[in-house]
Short mmCIF file of C-alpha atoms in Angstrom, two decimals:
data_model
loop_
_atom_site.label_atom_id
_atom_site.label_comp_id
_atom_site.label_asym_id
_atom_site.label_seq_id
_atom_site.Cartn_x
_atom_site.Cartn_y
_atom_site.Cartn_z
CA MET A 194 -0.27 186.71 -123.89
CA LYS A 195 -0.19 182.90 -124.00
CA LEU A 196 -3.21 181.00 -125.33
CA THR A 197 -3.92 179.47 -121.92
CA HIS A 198 -4.01 182.93 -120.35
CA VAL A 199 -6.39 184.15 -123.07
CA SER A 200 -8.67 181.16 -122.55
CA ALA A 201 -8.66 181.69 -118.79
CA LEU A 202 -9.43 185.39 -119.23
CA LEU A 203 -12.29 184.73 -121.66
CA THR A 204 -13.74 182.11 -119.35
CA CYS A 205 -13.47 184.50 -116.43
CA VAL A 206 -15.16 187.28 -118.40
CA ALA A 207 -17.99 184.95 -119.47
CA VAL A 208 -18.58 183.75 -115.91
CA VAL A 209 -18.45 187.29 -114.57
CA ALA A 210 -20.91 188.51 -117.21
CA PHE A 211 -23.39 185.80 -116.27
CA ALA A 212 -22.85 186.16 -112.52
CA THR A 213 -23.24 189.92 -112.50
CA GLY A 214 -26.30 189.74 -114.72
CA VAL A 215 -27.94 187.61 -112.05
CA ALA A 216 -26.44 189.45 -109.09
CA PHE A 217 -27.93 192.83 -110.03
CA THR A 218 -31.45 191.37 -109.80
CA GLU A 219 -31.01 190.33 -106.15
CA ASP A 220 -32.54 192.05 -103.15
CA GLU A 221 -31.38 195.67 -102.86
CA ALA A 222 -30.70 195.14 -99.15
CA LYS A 223 -27.73 192.89 -99.96
CA PRO A 224 -24.20 194.33 -100.36
CA LYS A 225 -23.55 196.08 -103.64
CA PRO A 226 -22.29 193.53 -106.16
CA LEU A 227 -18.97 193.98 -107.89
CA THR A 228 -18.88 195.34 -111.42
CA PRO A 229 -17.60 192.97 -114.13
CA ALA A 230 -14.23 194.77 -114.15
CA GLU A 231 -13.98 194.58 -110.34
CA MET A 232 -14.92 190.90 -110.44
CA GLU A 233 -12.19 190.11 -112.98
CA GLN A 234 -9.61 192.00 -110.93
CA LYS A 235 -10.68 190.14 -107.77
CA VAL A 236 -10.42 186.74 -109.46
CA PHE A 237 -6.83 187.39 -110.53
CA GLN A 238 -5.90 188.84 -107.13
CA MET A 239 -7.19 185.68 -105.48
CA GLY A 240 -4.77 183.66 -107.60
CA GLY A 241 -1.83 184.59 -105.37
CA LYS A 242 -0.48 182.62 -102.41
CA CYS A 243 -1.55 183.15 -98.81
CA PRO A 244 -0.52 181.78 -95.37
CA GLU A 245 -2.73 178.71 -95.88
CA HIS A 246 -0.50 177.69 -98.79
CA ASP A 247 2.61 178.13 -96.64
CA ARG A 248 1.14 175.69 -94.10
CA LEU A 249 1.13 172.96 -96.76
CA GLN A 250 4.87 173.38 -97.28
CA LYS A 251 5.48 171.69 -93.92
CA LEU A 252 4.43 168.45 -95.59
CA VAL A 253 7.07 168.64 -98.34
CA GLY A 254 9.43 165.66 -98.28
CA SER A 255 9.26 161.88 -98.01
CA TRP A 256 7.57 160.06 -95.14
CA ASP A 257 7.70 156.43 -93.96
CA LEU A 258 4.14 155.21 -93.53
CA GLN A 259 2.84 152.53 -91.17
CA GLY A 260 -0.87 151.90 -90.99
CA LYS A 261 -3.79 149.56 -90.38
CA ALA A 262 -6.94 149.13 -92.45
CA PHE A 263 -10.05 147.52 -90.98
CA SER A 264 -11.76 145.05 -93.33
CA HIS A 265 -15.07 143.23 -92.84
CA MET A 266 -13.64 140.26 -94.78
CA MET A 267 -10.08 140.13 -93.45
CA GLY A 268 -10.16 142.02 -90.16
CA GLU A 269 -7.22 144.27 -89.33
CA ILE A 270 -4.73 144.61 -92.19
CA PRO A 271 -1.33 146.18 -91.51
CA PHE A 272 0.41 147.99 -94.36
CA GLY A 273 3.29 150.35 -94.98
CA GLY A 274 4.97 152.36 -97.69
CA VAL A 275 6.44 155.73 -98.53
CA VAL A 276 4.51 158.95 -99.13
CA THR A 277 6.17 161.89 -100.88
CA TYR A 278 4.92 165.48 -101.15
CA LYS A 279 6.38 167.84 -103.76
CA PRO A 280 5.52 171.53 -104.23
CA LYS A 281 3.79 172.52 -107.47
CA TRP A 282 3.48 175.95 -109.11
CA ASP A 283 5.29 178.09 -106.54
CA GLY A 284 3.85 176.08 -103.68
CA LYS A 285 0.17 176.72 -104.42
CA PHE A 286 -0.35 172.97 -104.63
CA LEU A 287 1.34 169.76 -103.49
CA ASP A 288 1.73 166.65 -105.61
CA SER A 289 1.49 163.57 -103.39
CA THR A 290 2.47 160.01 -104.24
CA TYR A 291 2.33 156.70 -102.41
CA GLU A 292 4.51 153.65 -103.01
CA GLY A 293 3.34 150.55 -101.14
CA PRO A 294 3.50 146.75 -100.93
CA PRO A 295 1.50 144.36 -103.15
CA GLY A 296 -2.25 144.72 -102.80
CA MET A 297 -5.08 142.21 -103.15
CA ASP A 298 -4.32 141.91 -106.89
CA GLY A 299 -0.71 140.99 -106.17
CA LYS A 300 0.63 144.19 -107.70
CA PRO A 301 2.47 146.96 -105.78
CA MET A 302 0.01 149.57 -104.56
CA ARG A 303 0.47 153.06 -105.99
CA GLY A 304 -1.34 156.26 -105.18
CA ALA A 305 -1.28 159.86 -106.40
CA GLY A 306 -3.10 163.08 -105.67
CA VAL A 307 -3.03 166.86 -105.44
CA ILE A 308 -3.67 169.10 -102.42
CA GLY A 309 -4.22 172.85 -102.48
CA TYR A 310 -5.94 175.76 -100.77
CA ASN A 311 -8.78 177.44 -102.67
CA ARG A 312 -8.95 181.11 -101.70
CA LEU A 313 -12.37 181.44 -103.34
CA SER A 314 -13.99 178.70 -101.26
CA GLY A 315 -11.79 179.26 -98.21
CA LYS A 316 -11.07 175.53 -97.95
CA TYR A 317 -8.32 173.02 -98.58
CA GLU A 318 -9.18 170.75 -101.50
CA GLY A 319 -7.66 167.53 -102.71
CA THR A 320 -7.92 164.54 -105.00
CA TRP A 321 -6.65 161.00 -104.52
CA MET A 322 -6.52 157.90 -106.69
CA MET A 323 -5.10 154.40 -106.23
CA SER A 324 -3.75 151.88 -108.73
CA MET A 325 -6.08 149.18 -107.37
CA ASN A 326 -9.28 150.95 -108.46
CA THR A 327 -10.65 153.41 -111.04
CA ASN A 328 -12.30 156.15 -108.99
CA ILE A 329 -10.96 159.56 -107.98
CA THR A 330 -11.74 160.69 -104.43
CA TYR A 331 -12.43 164.39 -103.85
CA ILE A 332 -12.08 165.97 -100.41
CA THR A 333 -12.47 169.44 -98.93
CA GLY A 334 -11.46 170.61 -95.49
CA VAL A 335 -10.06 173.15 -93.07
CA TRP A 336 -7.13 173.64 -90.72
CA ASP A 337 -8.01 173.30 -87.02
CA GLU A 338 -5.48 175.41 -85.12
CA LYS A 339 -6.54 174.05 -81.73
CA ASP A 340 -6.02 170.41 -82.73
CA LYS A 341 -3.13 171.18 -85.13
CA ALA A 342 -4.89 169.13 -87.78
CA PHE A 343 -6.17 169.20 -91.33
CA LYS A 344 -9.78 168.00 -91.24
CA TYR A 345 -11.29 166.78 -94.51
CA ALA A 346 -14.61 165.35 -95.65
CA GLY A 347 -15.69 163.68 -98.87
CA THR A 348 -17.75 160.87 -100.36
CA MET A 349 -17.08 157.42 -101.83
CA ASP A 350 -19.09 155.68 -104.57
CA MET A 351 -19.67 152.01 -103.65
CA PRO A 352 -20.29 148.91 -105.84
CA ASP A 353 -23.96 148.67 -104.77
CA GLY A 354 -24.68 152.15 -106.15
CA THR A 355 -24.74 153.89 -102.76
CA THR A 356 -22.55 156.81 -101.73
CA TRP A 357 -20.75 156.68 -98.40
CA LYS A 358 -19.52 159.66 -96.42
CA MET A 359 -15.82 159.84 -95.57
CA ARG A 360 -13.95 161.85 -92.97
CA GLN A 361 -10.16 162.26 -92.56
CA VAL A 362 -8.08 163.93 -89.87
CA PHE A 363 -4.35 164.60 -90.43
CA THR A 364 -2.80 165.63 -87.10
CA MET A 365 0.61 167.33 -87.13
CA VAL A 366 2.22 165.80 -84.04
CA SER A 367 5.52 167.53 -84.83
CA ASP A 368 7.51 168.72 -87.84
CA ASP A 369 8.64 165.12 -88.37
CA LYS A 370 5.57 163.11 -87.38
CA MET A 371 1.89 163.14 -88.28
CA THR A 372 -1.03 160.77 -87.91
CA GLU A 373 -4.06 160.15 -90.11
CA GLU A 374 -7.41 158.64 -89.19
CA GLN A 375 -10.22 157.88 -91.60
CA TRP A 376 -13.89 157.12 -90.92
CA THR A 377 -16.65 156.01 -93.28
CA THR A 378 -20.42 156.14 -92.92
CA ALA A 379 -22.86 154.07 -94.97
CA PRO A 380 -26.32 155.53 -95.71
CA GLY A 381 -28.35 155.20 -92.52
CA GLY A 382 -25.40 153.62 -90.72
CA LYS A 383 -22.98 154.56 -87.98
CA GLU A 384 -19.56 156.10 -88.55
CA ILE A 385 -16.83 153.43 -88.50
CA LYS A 386 -13.08 153.95 -88.29
CA SER A 387 -11.60 152.41 -91.43
CA VAL A 388 -7.90 153.38 -91.45
CA THR A 389 -5.22 154.64 -89.07
CA MET A 390 -1.75 155.72 -90.21
CA THR A 391 1.43 157.16 -88.76
CA TYR A 392 3.85 159.16 -90.91
CA THR A 393 7.50 159.62 -89.92
CA ARG A 394 9.65 161.97 -91.96
CA LYS A 395 12.55 160.29 -93.74
CA LYS A 396 15.85 161.88 -92.83
CA ALA A 397 18.21 162.97 -95.54
CA ALA A 398 21.16 160.65 -95.96
CA ALA A 399 24.36 161.97 -94.41
CA PRO A 400 26.93 163.00 -97.04
CA THR A 401 29.81 160.61 -97.54
CA THR A 402 33.37 161.79 -97.54
CA GLY A 403 36.11 160.17 -99.55
CA LYS A 404 39.58 159.53 -98.29
#
C-alpha cells in the first residue's frame, strides 16, 4: 500500500474514532450511528464517481470568453480570453485555466482553479485564483435542473477587512454555449451584478490534407 494511502487510511480511522465516540452519546431517538468499520467502508465507497461528476465532463474543452465587469471607478469594462477545462483523476475533478488580456498592472491576466462534486456534502465545490491578486476564492453550489445551471455561492475578503457575499450562476445554453453572471453583496448592502460572461466552445481545427 502506498504511503499516501496509508496516511489517508490512518486519518480516516482517527476521524471515525472521534466521530463515533461523540455519535454514540447522542439522543437514542436518532438513527443508529455507523460502527467505525462501517464508517470507514462508507468513506471509501463515497470516493467513487457518480452522475454529478459526469455532468462536469460537458465543460471539458476550450472556450472563447467575452465578458463585462462593472467597476465603480471605471464603469463597464469589456474583456475577453480563453477558458480551458481539463479532466483530473478519472473525471472526479476539472482543472480550469483562464488566459486573458493585460490587466490593470499591465500584465496578461491568468486564472486557475479546480471544480469537483463532493459526495459527502452533496454539493459542487470549487476554488479560483487570479494572477492579479493573492487570495483564493472558495465556492460551493448545486445543479438546478429546471434552469440548466450550476448555482454557486461564496465569500470575498475585501481590503477594508469586511467580507462580501458572492453568487455565481453558470447557465448551460447548449453543449457549445454557456453564460455566467456574478453578483456581490457588501455587509448591509444590496446585491449588485458585478460580471457577465458568455462562453462559446472553440471548434477543433479541421485536419489538413497534403497533396
